[in-house]
Amino acid sequence: MTPVHLAALAAPQLLLAGASLVLLVVGAFRPKAIRLVAGLGVLSLLAAVGVVAIEPLGRAFGGDLVADQGAAFAEAVIYLASAAAILLGQPWFARRGQARFEFPILILIAALGMGMMCRAADLISLFVAIELQSLSLYILAAFEKSDGKSAEAGLKYFVLGALSTGIMLYGVSLIYGFAGGTSFARIAAAVAHGASGGVLFGLVFLICGLAFKVSAAPFHMWTPDVYEGAPTPVVGFFAGAPKLAAMVLLARVLTESFGPALAQWRQILVVMAILSVAVGALAGLRQSNLKRLWAYSSIASIGYALIGLAAGGPEGVQAMLVYMTLYVVDVTGFFACLAALAREGRPLESFADVSGLVRQRPGLAVAMTVFALSGLGLPPFSGLWGKFYVFKAAISAGLAPAAVAALIGSVVAAYYYLRLVKVMWLDAPEGQIDAPPAEAAGLAYAAAFFVFPVVLIALMALDPAARAAALALVQG
Amino acid sequence: MPLQAIAFYVLAAVTVFAAVAVVFARNPVHSVLFLITTFFSAAGLFVLMGAEFLAMMLVVVYVGAVAVLFLFVVMMLDVDFASLRQGFARYLPLGALVAAVLTVEMVIVAADVAHLGAAASSTGPATPSAVMTNVEAIGAVLYTDYVYVFQAAGLVLLVAMIGAIVLTLKHRPGVKRQSVAAQMARTPKAGVRMVTINSGEGVDA
């Protein structure tokens, strides 16, 4: 393979790495040109989406790098979500006098890491990619230096993240030891005639590490604290894109290298899924802080995505991809709403803060209602369609009990989604709310417009794209 | 062969003993010193396996840099280890449970190794040929087969640097900094004032 061919296969990664290095130099010499750096960051992410759409497919570096439809689909969503995070975050920090040129660069590098996660078919590149995005996210969580809570969030995320990395690395070393190689193809060959205990032991640890990254119960402890403390636009970013990347990576590991061991990993995923839905629904009931509430909501959402993955096969992976894509739009939009709302410069974060919102900011109140109802899975919003795909895949794979358990979780969770709607529409308002900044409100409206009604048209394109992506992921 | 076996058992015993001592030493400085011992004997184990380069790196990087940094941190930060240990009894049952589960799992793995033999033994010798040294073997693949992950690992280090700067650098106003250009541009005209002093009077009088 010629260097040109190799470069073409890694084109989006090269583009993002090059852009982040160039912008770093620009920022170091022109520290005041933050808007320029942010604008160029958004442009390079959009360019990366374009490159993903047209680049050639293939494998390179012995599986370290796989360019297929599965990676392309997820990367397009991830890069768009990252661009939204820069658009949302840069003005947000600027309003607080915290704007620094490193913010867009860290988002770029995190996006690069997530793209590499989607493309990894080797344990080495899997690990390096996860570390690249995790390290960037730890820093982003602690980005608001004047806020002690932000520092606490960063530290908690870092310490627990380091622990999960250790667990995952232990699993990786065991898999390497027993399979005799790090590439997914080699592992698949080793487990083709039944997986030995050692490989399965390693697999369990690997799943635990990845479950931490997607905040699936019982590895979710960090989520509420980190979401509460971290800056709002950053939370909107790491509640969405990194989880999609980790889910795609999990799908690739499980189907490509551990396909024959389906029966073994399915039970792990089903247990984690049901626990996640239960924790998300029950613990969410007692929250008064909206960021913590949405942390639990995201834990429950990951539960549904895991059920899709546990169903296995192209149908299950497709359900997971559709669900996660719609979820990313939903959660980005919700945190855009929160970033848009402030009272005398203080962000609105609790139920009491948003009471009677509809009388002061009807547009944003409607948008938040849309996101809440979509999270609940009410027709005709996008959340329903995601759940529809997941339940369909689960039932055809014989996982009907898990689907029923998840449905019960949904019903319990309906309480807090509807409570948010009730507080915003029926309660009395208190105090004047600041005029929402244009970019945050714009993003919120755009996302709400996608959740309903654009999703009905978008699904027509999303369905075949996710189907092709799932086929590529499953067949390796 | 017996010499190798003796060397292996001595080094392995020291490694395990020192690793346990890292955890159980009361004085944190002792912990770090035991950690260095662990690194050294692990380096010896690498040499026995024919991986001289890894052994060298372990000594240079871990003993030379990381452990010394630990030592600095332990000595400079006044961490109250007595208070850190306070929750020990409370968390002991849970910790013991996790440890028990892990032990059982490790026994299963060990049984597997005894049954099948670890597959890694089939991946071949540490170096592709007898005349090639470790360093040559690594050099041959580092910028070819592994250039993608090698560069990505470089980016991970870059992120760590960015992070350290972002989280700790504070631009305080009013701090006097050295400006070489301003220093070089300074002329006698700007810096020297010629005054005539009459005898018996001060300069600024």
XYZ file of C-alpha atoms in Angstrom:
681
model
C 0.000 0.000 0.000
C 1.472 3.338 -0.992
C 1.745 6.220 1.465
C -0.816 8.120 -0.611
C -3.285 5.286 -0.260
C -2.643 5.084 3.488
C -3.113 8.834 3.838
C -6.384 8.632 1.926
C -7.673 5.982 4.329
C -6.766 8.156 7.311
C -7.842 11.405 5.640
C -10.293 12.712 8.283
C -7.821 11.918 11.064
C -4.972 13.647 9.242
C -7.207 16.634 8.561
C -8.262 17.002 12.205
C -4.776 16.378 13.610
C -3.275 18.888 11.183
C -5.985 21.444 11.911
C -5.552 21.156 15.664
C -1.759 21.568 15.408
C -2.045 24.585 13.106
C -4.700 26.197 15.306
C -2.531 25.568 18.355
C 0.264 27.554 16.757
C -2.157 30.293 15.665
C -3.535 30.484 19.197
C -0.107 30.515 20.825
C 1.012 33.504 18.754
C -2.343 35.310 18.647
C -4.004 34.515 21.999
C -6.697 37.139 21.329
C -7.840 35.520 18.075
C -10.142 33.096 19.890
C -13.075 33.620 17.555
C -10.840 32.938 14.571
C -9.541 29.688 16.104
C -13.089 28.603 17.003
C -14.377 29.445 13.520
C -11.573 27.528 11.821
C -12.166 24.626 14.210
C -15.824 24.448 13.176
C -14.830 24.661 9.519
C -12.324 21.822 9.813
C -14.911 19.628 11.544
C -17.376 20.333 8.732
C -14.618 19.596 6.201
C -13.971 16.300 8.009
C -17.652 15.381 7.550
C -17.213 16.026 3.834
C -14.027 13.939 3.695
C -15.720 11.059 5.517
C -18.465 11.069 2.900
C -16.138 10.747 -0.099
C -13.037 8.920 1.140
C -12.160 5.383 -0.045
C -12.991 2.335 2.079
C -10.430 -0.171 3.263
C -8.156 -1.318 6.073
C -4.639 -0.279 6.914
C -1.924 -0.868 9.511
C -3.068 -4.409 10.225
C -6.501 -3.319 11.436
C -5.373 -0.267 13.422
C -7.415 1.750 10.972
C -10.627 0.640 9.286
C -12.510 2.912 6.934
C -15.972 1.444 6.374
C -19.557 2.674 6.281
C -19.939 1.954 9.991
C -17.117 4.314 10.905
C -18.205 6.884 8.315
C -21.778 7.028 9.635
C -20.764 7.491 13.259
C -17.955 9.912 12.426
C -20.264 12.203 10.473
C -22.597 12.448 13.486
C -19.701 12.908 15.910
C -18.020 15.671 13.912
C -21.314 17.553 13.542
C -21.944 17.267 17.291
C -18.394 18.512 17.960
C -18.918 21.492 15.660
C -22.124 22.272 17.571
C -20.161 22.070 20.838
C -17.656 24.689 19.631
C -20.461 26.957 18.362
C -22.232 26.642 21.693
C -19.250 26.680 24.026
C -17.028 29.452 22.718
C -19.564 32.299 23.199
C -20.670 30.730 26.492
C -17.155 30.946 27.907
C -16.695 34.393 26.359
C -19.756 35.668 28.256
C -18.112 34.495 31.475
C -14.737 36.018 30.638
C -13.276 32.503 30.436
C -12.753 32.293 26.690
C -9.472 30.641 25.758
C -8.302 29.411 22.388
C -7.604 25.938 23.783
C -11.320 25.146 24.014
C -11.942 24.592 20.276
C -8.600 22.784 19.977
C -9.470 20.350 22.767
C -12.843 19.684 21.144
C -11.037 19.040 17.840
C -8.637 16.578 19.448
C -11.482 14.876 21.304
C -13.327 14.552 17.980
C -10.165 13.110 16.452
C -9.968 10.542 19.254
C -13.628 9.621 18.802
C -13.147 9.233 15.056
C -10.226 6.908 15.750
C -12.414 4.932 18.159
C -14.958 4.402 15.391
C -12.183 3.183 13.091
C -10.250 0.966 15.477
C -10.161 -2.755 14.750
C -7.124 -3.439 16.884
C -6.674 -3.376 20.644
C -3.728 -0.953 20.440
C -5.518 1.676 18.406
C -8.640 1.086 20.522
C -6.718 1.990 23.644
C -4.834 4.982 22.211
C -8.027 6.407 20.687
C -9.973 6.085 23.935
C -7.195 7.767 25.872
C -6.952 10.603 23.364
C -10.616 11.492 23.705
C -10.808 10.824 27.459
C -7.868 13.079 28.304
C -9.385 15.911 26.269
C -12.715 15.436 28.039
C -11.144 15.475 31.520
C -9.590 18.844 30.722
C -12.837 20.179 29.232
C -14.756 19.154 32.361
C -12.424 21.287 34.486
C -12.259 24.101 31.939
C -14.099 26.736 33.987
C -11.252 27.629 36.317
C -13.116 30.146 38.458
C -15.696 27.522 39.434
C -14.716 25.067 42.158
C -17.423 22.640 41.066
C -15.928 22.445 37.588
C -12.521 21.562 39.028
C -14.160 18.924 41.218
C -15.961 17.487 38.203
C -12.711 17.308 36.253
C -10.885 15.613 39.115
C -13.641 13.063 39.740
C -13.891 12.277 36.069
C -10.122 11.930 35.822
C -9.649 9.652 38.834
C -12.540 7.323 37.983
C -11.585 7.451 34.304
C -8.039 6.411 35.150
C -9.411 3.497 37.189
C -11.607 2.366 34.308
C -8.660 2.674 31.930
C -6.645 0.422 34.225
C -9.434 -2.169 34.281
C -9.785 -2.027 30.521
C -6.037 -2.328 29.949
C -5.940 -5.394 32.178
C -8.634 -6.957 30.021
C -6.767 -5.995 26.849
C -3.571 -7.633 28.102
C -5.442 -10.835 28.957
C -7.104 -10.952 25.540
C -3.736 -10.389 23.893
C -2.168 -13.126 25.988
C -4.809 -15.731 25.213
C -5.630 -14.799 21.626
C -2.002 -14.264 20.648
C -2.620 -11.021 18.789
C -4.157 -7.590 19.123
C -6.081 -7.266 15.867
C -9.809 -8.037 15.970
C -9.403 -10.482 13.087
C -6.784 -12.430 15.046
C -9.016 -12.504 18.137
C -11.943 -13.689 16.020
C -9.788 -16.550 14.714
C -8.777 -17.459 18.274
C -12.356 -17.587 19.600
C -13.853 -19.184 16.477
C -13.820 -22.627 18.125
C -15.148 -21.573 21.487
C -13.620 -18.897 23.684
C -11.398 -19.978 26.562
C -11.980 -18.696 30.081
C -9.016 -16.361 29.877
C -10.271 -14.558 26.788
C -13.741 -14.207 28.283
C -12.234 -12.866 31.498
C -10.407 -10.259 29.426
C -13.577 -9.498 27.486
C -15.507 -8.838 30.695
C -12.877 -6.343 31.806
C -12.857 -4.691 28.386
C -16.653 -4.344 28.476
C -16.443 -2.898 32.005
C -13.968 -0.257 30.823
C -16.113 0.694 27.851
C -19.263 0.664 30.006
C -17.629 3.300 32.161
C -17.070 5.491 29.105
C -20.727 5.236 28.073
C -21.833 5.535 31.740
C -23.851 2.336 31.804
C -24.901 1.105 35.250
C -23.192 -0.148 37.415
C -20.346 2.047 36.131
C -22.365 5.267 36.153
C -21.392 6.733 39.562
C -19.350 9.550 38.077
C -22.030 10.789 35.682
C -24.334 12.954 37.865
C -21.496 14.692 39.715
C -19.487 15.376 36.586
C -22.514 16.620 34.647
C -23.533 18.905 37.493
C -20.107 20.473 37.870
C -18.838 20.695 34.316
C -19.650 23.745 32.137
C -23.059 23.315 30.444
C -21.955 23.299 26.758
C -19.223 20.791 27.618
C -21.807 18.522 29.263
C -23.941 18.748 26.129
C -20.872 17.605 24.209
C -19.798 14.698 26.343
C -23.280 13.411 26.973
C -23.605 12.782 23.243
C -20.732 12.211 20.841
C -18.288 10.235 23.048
C -21.026 7.779 23.946
C -21.849 7.167 20.304
C -18.132 6.583 19.618
C -17.815 4.161 22.521
C -20.973 2.300 21.474
C -19.679 1.917 17.907
C -16.371 0.657 19.261
C -18.187 -1.759 21.560
C -20.277 -2.978 18.627
C -17.142 -3.551 16.554
C -15.294 -5.393 19.325
C -18.234 -7.595 20.179
C -19.444 -8.479 16.689
C -16.181 -8.556 14.761
C -13.866 -10.225 17.246
C -16.232 -11.920 19.690
C -19.066 -12.787 17.306
C -18.912 -16.517 18.110
C -19.141 -15.739 21.854
C -22.493 -13.931 21.387
C -24.222 -15.972 24.084
C -21.599 -14.991 26.657
C -21.513 -11.233 26.093
C -25.218 -10.896 25.454
C -26.064 -11.711 29.060
C -23.561 -9.117 30.326
C -25.074 -6.443 28.073
C -28.650 -7.329 29.007
C -27.869 -7.100 32.723
C -26.109 -3.758 32.261
C -28.950 -2.472 30.076
C -31.702 -3.323 32.541
C -29.673 -1.931 35.452
C -29.042 1.291 33.497
C -32.703 1.786 32.678
C -33.667 1.089 36.300
C -31.021 3.397 37.785
C -31.804 6.124 35.259
C -35.519 5.963 36.001
C -35.480 5.541 39.777
C -32.569 7.793 40.767
C -33.840 10.486 38.379
C -37.032 10.802 40.423
C -35.252 12.501 43.311
C -33.243 15.078 41.372
C -33.896 18.788 41.537
C -30.942 19.852 39.382
C -31.670 19.607 35.661
C -28.089 18.706 34.731
C -28.098 15.839 37.243
C -31.533 14.812 36.014
C -30.303 14.653 32.439
C -27.304 12.636 33.623
C -29.727 9.970 34.856
C -31.766 10.346 31.696
C -28.603 9.656 29.680
C -27.832 6.577 31.790
C -31.306 5.248 30.972
C -30.816 6.078 27.291
C -27.588 4.080 27.203
C -29.593 1.200 28.648
C -31.884 1.235 25.597
C -28.925 1.443 23.218
C -27.330 -1.537 24.993
C -30.501 -3.574 24.522
C -30.229 -2.853 20.810
C -26.606 -3.977 20.829
C -27.412 -7.075 22.891
C -29.902 -8.116 20.236
C -26.832 -8.528 18.013
C -26.711 -8.939 14.264
C -27.186 -6.169 11.703
C -30.668 -5.389 12.976
C -29.537 -4.856 16.563
C -26.530 -2.740 15.612
C -28.719 -0.689 13.278
C -31.176 -0.085 16.115
C -28.312 1.025 18.361
C -26.963 3.421 15.702
C -30.351 4.997 14.982
C -31.143 5.300 18.676
C -27.777 6.875 19.531
C -27.942 9.322 16.599
C -31.374 10.569 17.611
C -30.231 10.677 21.240
C -27.201 12.828 20.359
C -29.473 15.416 18.692
C -31.856 15.314 21.642
C -29.218 15.801 24.324
C -27.311 18.468 22.369
C -30.537 20.414 21.962
C -31.449 20.134 25.629
C -28.103 21.412 26.830
C -28.252 24.186 24.230
C -31.514 25.264 25.938
C -29.831 25.207 29.340
C -26.869 27.185 27.953
C -29.318 29.763 26.551
C -31.119 30.335 29.834
C -29.736 32.594 32.542
C -31.049 34.983 35.155
C -28.779 37.980 35.690
C -25.888 35.996 34.268
C -26.476 32.996 36.541
C -27.368 29.871 34.541
C -30.733 28.239 35.252
C -30.108 24.725 36.472
C -32.933 23.566 38.735
C -36.648 22.853 38.450
C -37.408 25.967 40.508
C -35.329 28.100 38.138
C -37.368 27.195 35.066
C -40.816 27.451 36.627
C -43.216 29.357 34.418
C -40.633 29.524 31.651
C -43.314 29.469 28.969
C -44.562 32.916 29.962
C -41.154 34.544 29.541
C -39.354 32.491 26.895
C -42.075 30.550 25.082
C -39.758 29.431 22.282
C -37.208 27.827 24.565
C -39.928 26.381 26.797
C -41.487 24.675 23.771
C -38.058 23.395 22.701
C -37.349 21.973 26.164
C -40.794 20.392 26.213
C -40.043 18.759 22.879
C -36.755 17.345 24.206
C -38.389 16.105 27.408
C -41.237 14.404 25.560
C -38.761 12.934 23.097
C -36.699 11.567 25.998
C -39.885 10.061 27.353
C -40.518 8.432 23.980
C -43.860 10.025 23.243
C -45.080 10.016 19.652
C -44.382 11.680 17.274
C -40.984 12.833 18.588
C -37.642 11.276 17.638
C -37.175 9.403 20.936
C -40.096 7.170 20.019
C -38.505 6.101 16.741
C -35.230 5.232 18.442
C -37.050 3.090 20.976
C -39.160 1.560 18.226
C -36.025 0.306 16.431
C -34.535 -1.012 19.680
C -37.654 -2.878 20.774
C -38.174 -4.330 17.313
C -34.609 -5.680 17.260
C -34.870 -6.962 20.840
C -38.123 -8.829 20.242
C -36.923 -10.455 17.031
C -33.754 -11.577 18.875
C -35.818 -13.176 21.661
C -35.040 -10.490 24.216
C -38.680 -9.591 24.859
C -38.319 -9.717 28.683
C -35.531 -7.137 28.551
C -37.658 -4.943 26.283
C -40.567 -5.179 28.721
C -38.292 -4.258 31.639
C -37.023 -1.255 29.672
C -40.590 -0.236 28.897
C -41.451 -0.292 32.604
C -38.403 1.886 33.237
C -39.725 4.329 30.635
C -43.046 4.548 32.410
C -41.345 5.321 35.733
C -39.091 7.913 34.079
C -42.178 9.579 32.581
C -42.709 11.142 36.008
C -39.678 13.407 35.847
C -40.036 14.298 32.188
C -43.666 15.299 32.716
C -42.765 17.109 35.928
C -40.376 19.301 33.956
C -43.144 20.048 31.441
C -45.611 20.816 34.233
C -43.172 23.138 36.036
C -42.459 25.070 32.854
C -46.061 25.394 31.665
C -48.212 25.613 34.785
C -46.124 27.069 37.624
C -45.699 30.757 38.329
C -42.596 32.443 36.954
C -40.087 34.095 39.261
C -37.773 36.900 38.212
C -36.815 38.155 34.812
C -34.859 35.804 32.510
C -32.026 37.240 30.421
C -32.409 37.459 26.665
C -31.080 34.172 25.270
C -27.887 34.397 23.203
C -28.551 33.867 19.511
C -26.267 30.878 18.906
C -27.532 28.781 21.825
C -31.180 29.544 21.093
C -30.601 28.903 17.391
C -29.034 25.502 18.067
C -31.838 24.624 20.459
C -34.501 25.551 17.896
C -32.685 23.668 15.138
C -32.422 20.538 17.297
C -36.072 20.820 18.373
C -37.085 21.227 14.766
C -35.142 18.048 13.973
C -36.744 16.092 16.823
C -40.101 16.973 15.286
C -40.995 17.119 12.407
C -37.738 16.841 10.386
C -36.980 13.434 11.907
C -39.867 11.895 9.955
C -38.142 12.817 6.691
C -34.608 12.298 8.027
C -35.409 8.723 9.029
C -35.905 7.883 5.370
C -32.205 8.661 4.820
C -31.079 7.571 8.272
C -32.579 4.094 8.027
C -30.630 2.855 4.971
C -27.443 4.655 6.104
C -27.591 3.031 9.531
C -28.426 -0.295 7.894
C -25.306 -0.120 5.666
C -23.230 1.003 8.655
C -24.488 -1.882 10.782
C -23.771 -4.417 8.030
C -20.220 -3.082 7.703
C -19.697 -3.241 11.476
C -21.071 -6.753 11.858
C -19.348 -8.337 8.893
C -15.991 -6.710 9.624
C 19.746 -23.271 32.217
C 19.707 -23.695 36.017
C 21.429 -20.332 36.319
C 18.605 -18.733 34.351
C 16.033 -20.519 36.472
C 17.703 -19.341 39.666
C 17.881 -15.787 38.332
C 14.214 -15.917 37.375
C 13.029 -17.126 40.768
C 15.173 -14.654 42.654
C 14.005 -11.722 40.506
C 10.377 -12.836 40.545
C 10.410 -13.245 44.324
C 11.943 -9.808 44.796
C 9.394 -8.276 42.394
C 6.425 -9.741 44.228
C 7.820 -8.976 47.661
C 8.643 -5.373 46.745
C 5.244 -4.869 45.085
C 3.480 -6.046 48.247
C 5.741 -3.815 50.320
C 4.739 -0.792 48.178
C 1.175 -1.207 49.375
C 1.904 -2.071 52.970
C 4.795 0.251 53.827
C 3.730 2.795 56.452
C 6.064 5.498 55.245
C 5.219 6.751 51.736
C 8.892 7.391 50.986
C 9.580 3.721 51.686
C 6.727 2.866 49.321
C 8.386 4.760 46.511
C 11.747 3.125 47.229
C 10.085 -0.298 47.108
C 8.464 0.733 43.847
C 11.909 1.428 42.424
C 13.034 -2.015 43.593
C 10.027 -3.511 41.787
C 10.918 -1.696 38.586
C 14.535 -2.864 38.774
C 13.698 -6.518 39.279
C 11.014 -6.357 36.582
C 13.713 -4.973 34.276
C 15.811 -8.007 35.198
C 12.896 -10.264 34.205
C 12.696 -8.497 30.842
C 16.410 -9.156 30.260
C 15.847 -12.849 31.003
C 13.113 -12.880 28.323
C 15.478 -11.339 25.793
C 13.794 -7.950 25.761
C 16.811 -5.781 26.590
C 15.287 -2.649 25.098
C 12.202 -2.832 27.326
C 14.450 -3.450 30.333
C 16.496 -0.397 29.457
C 13.387 1.752 28.990
C 11.938 0.555 32.271
C 15.052 1.678 34.122
C 15.529 4.930 32.221
C 11.909 6.071 32.125
C 10.334 4.583 35.238
C 13.228 4.570 37.661
C 14.971 7.589 36.223
C 11.990 9.855 35.708
C 8.672 8.602 37.033
C 9.812 7.214 40.389
C 11.991 10.236 41.092
C 9.008 12.454 40.328
C 6.907 10.382 42.752
C 9.593 10.859 45.363
C 9.516 14.625 44.864
C 5.730 14.688 45.100
C 5.649 12.556 48.232
C 8.319 14.670 49.903
C 6.962 18.049 48.839
C 3.254 17.525 49.359
C 2.398 17.080 52.989
C -0.161 14.322 52.530
C -1.657 13.077 55.760
C -1.652 9.347 55.161
C -3.118 8.554 58.575
C -6.371 10.306 57.603
C -6.333 8.599 54.206
C -6.368 5.256 55.967
C -9.311 6.117 58.184
C -11.990 4.678 55.921
C -10.009 1.432 55.651
C -12.067 -0.594 58.139
C -15.355 0.708 56.764
C -14.573 -0.260 53.188
C -12.798 -3.490 54.112
C -15.803 -5.847 53.615
C -16.580 -4.457 50.167
C -12.911 -4.448 49.211
C -12.504 -8.014 50.445
C -15.514 -9.100 48.379
C -14.098 -7.531 45.201
C -10.695 -9.055 45.951
C -12.288 -12.483 46.470
C -14.146 -12.306 43.154
C -10.972 -11.240 41.371
C -8.995 -14.038 43.006
C -11.519 -16.651 41.896
C -11.426 -15.277 38.371
C -7.643 -15.299 38.321
C -7.643 -18.932 39.428
C -9.918 -19.709 36.479
C -7.518 -17.926 34.155
C -4.535 -19.712 35.654
C -6.307 -23.034 35.187
C -6.842 -22.076 31.571
C -3.172 -21.321 31.111
C -2.300 -24.699 32.612
C -4.767 -26.414 30.259
C -4.150 -24.681 26.950
C -0.950 -22.746 27.467
C -1.050 -19.030 26.822
C -1.334 -18.401 23.105
C 1.193 -15.571 23.253
C 3.969 -18.179 23.359
C 3.096 -18.993 19.764
C 3.693 -15.456 18.497
C 7.392 -16.126 17.980
C 10.627 -14.828 19.405
C 11.140 -11.305 20.642
C 13.201 -10.441 17.583
C 12.537 -11.624 14.030
C 16.059 -12.985 13.541
C 19.086 -13.936 15.581
C 21.268 -11.166 14.198
C 18.718 -8.405 14.801
C 18.786 -6.621 18.131
C 15.687 -5.485 20.021
C 16.210 -1.870 19.116
C 16.510 -2.669 15.430
C 13.365 -4.797 15.561
C 11.362 -2.016 17.216
C 12.822 0.586 14.905
C 11.816 -1.476 11.879
C 8.113 -1.426 12.801
C 7.679 1.783 14.786
C 7.499 4.133 11.806
C 6.039 1.599 9.384
C 3.433 -0.801 10.786
C 2.711 1.259 13.884
C 3.169 4.811 12.603
C -0.562 5.513 12.978
C -0.807 4.615 16.663
C 2.663 5.991 17.368
C 1.635 9.430 16.129
C -1.651 9.161 17.993
C 0.283 8.395 21.178
C 2.267 11.562 20.497
C -1.016 13.475 20.314
C -2.032 12.017 23.691
C 1.119 13.525 25.188
C 0.361 16.825 23.459
C -3.106 16.845 25.046
C -1.507 16.265 28.439
C 0.728 19.298 27.874
C -2.169 21.466 26.716
C -4.138 20.335 29.744
C -1.386 21.177 32.204
C -1.113 24.660 30.714
C -4.861 25.282 30.453
C -5.554 24.223 34.016
C -2.630 25.881 35.780
C -1.479 28.923 33.803
C -2.808 32.170 35.200
C -2.177 35.492 33.515
C -1.938 37.811 36.505
C -1.980 41.515 35.688
C 0.889 43.627 36.952
C 3.528 40.900 36.825
C 6.865 42.204 35.538
C 8.213 39.984 32.787
C 11.532 40.016 31.017
C 11.321 41.429 27.498
C 14.579 40.792 25.716
C 13.663 43.063 22.809
C 12.951 45.972 25.148
C 16.212 45.340 26.988
C 18.227 45.295 23.793
C 16.541 48.437 22.463
C 17.456 50.411 25.565
C 20.075 53.070 24.905
C 22.220 55.160 27.282
C 19.893 58.056 26.516
C 16.937 56.282 28.098
C 18.779 54.828 31.047
C 21.437 57.325 32.094
C 20.925 60.840 33.392
C 23.904 63.120 33.799
C 23.684 65.456 36.758
C 26.106 67.901 38.185
C 26.278 67.701 41.944
C 27.437 70.578 43.964
C 29.540 69.626 46.914
C 27.554 69.274 50.125
C 24.166 68.670 48.434
C 22.217 65.458 47.718
C 21.376 64.252 44.210
C 17.660 64.884 44.317
C 17.793 67.874 46.563
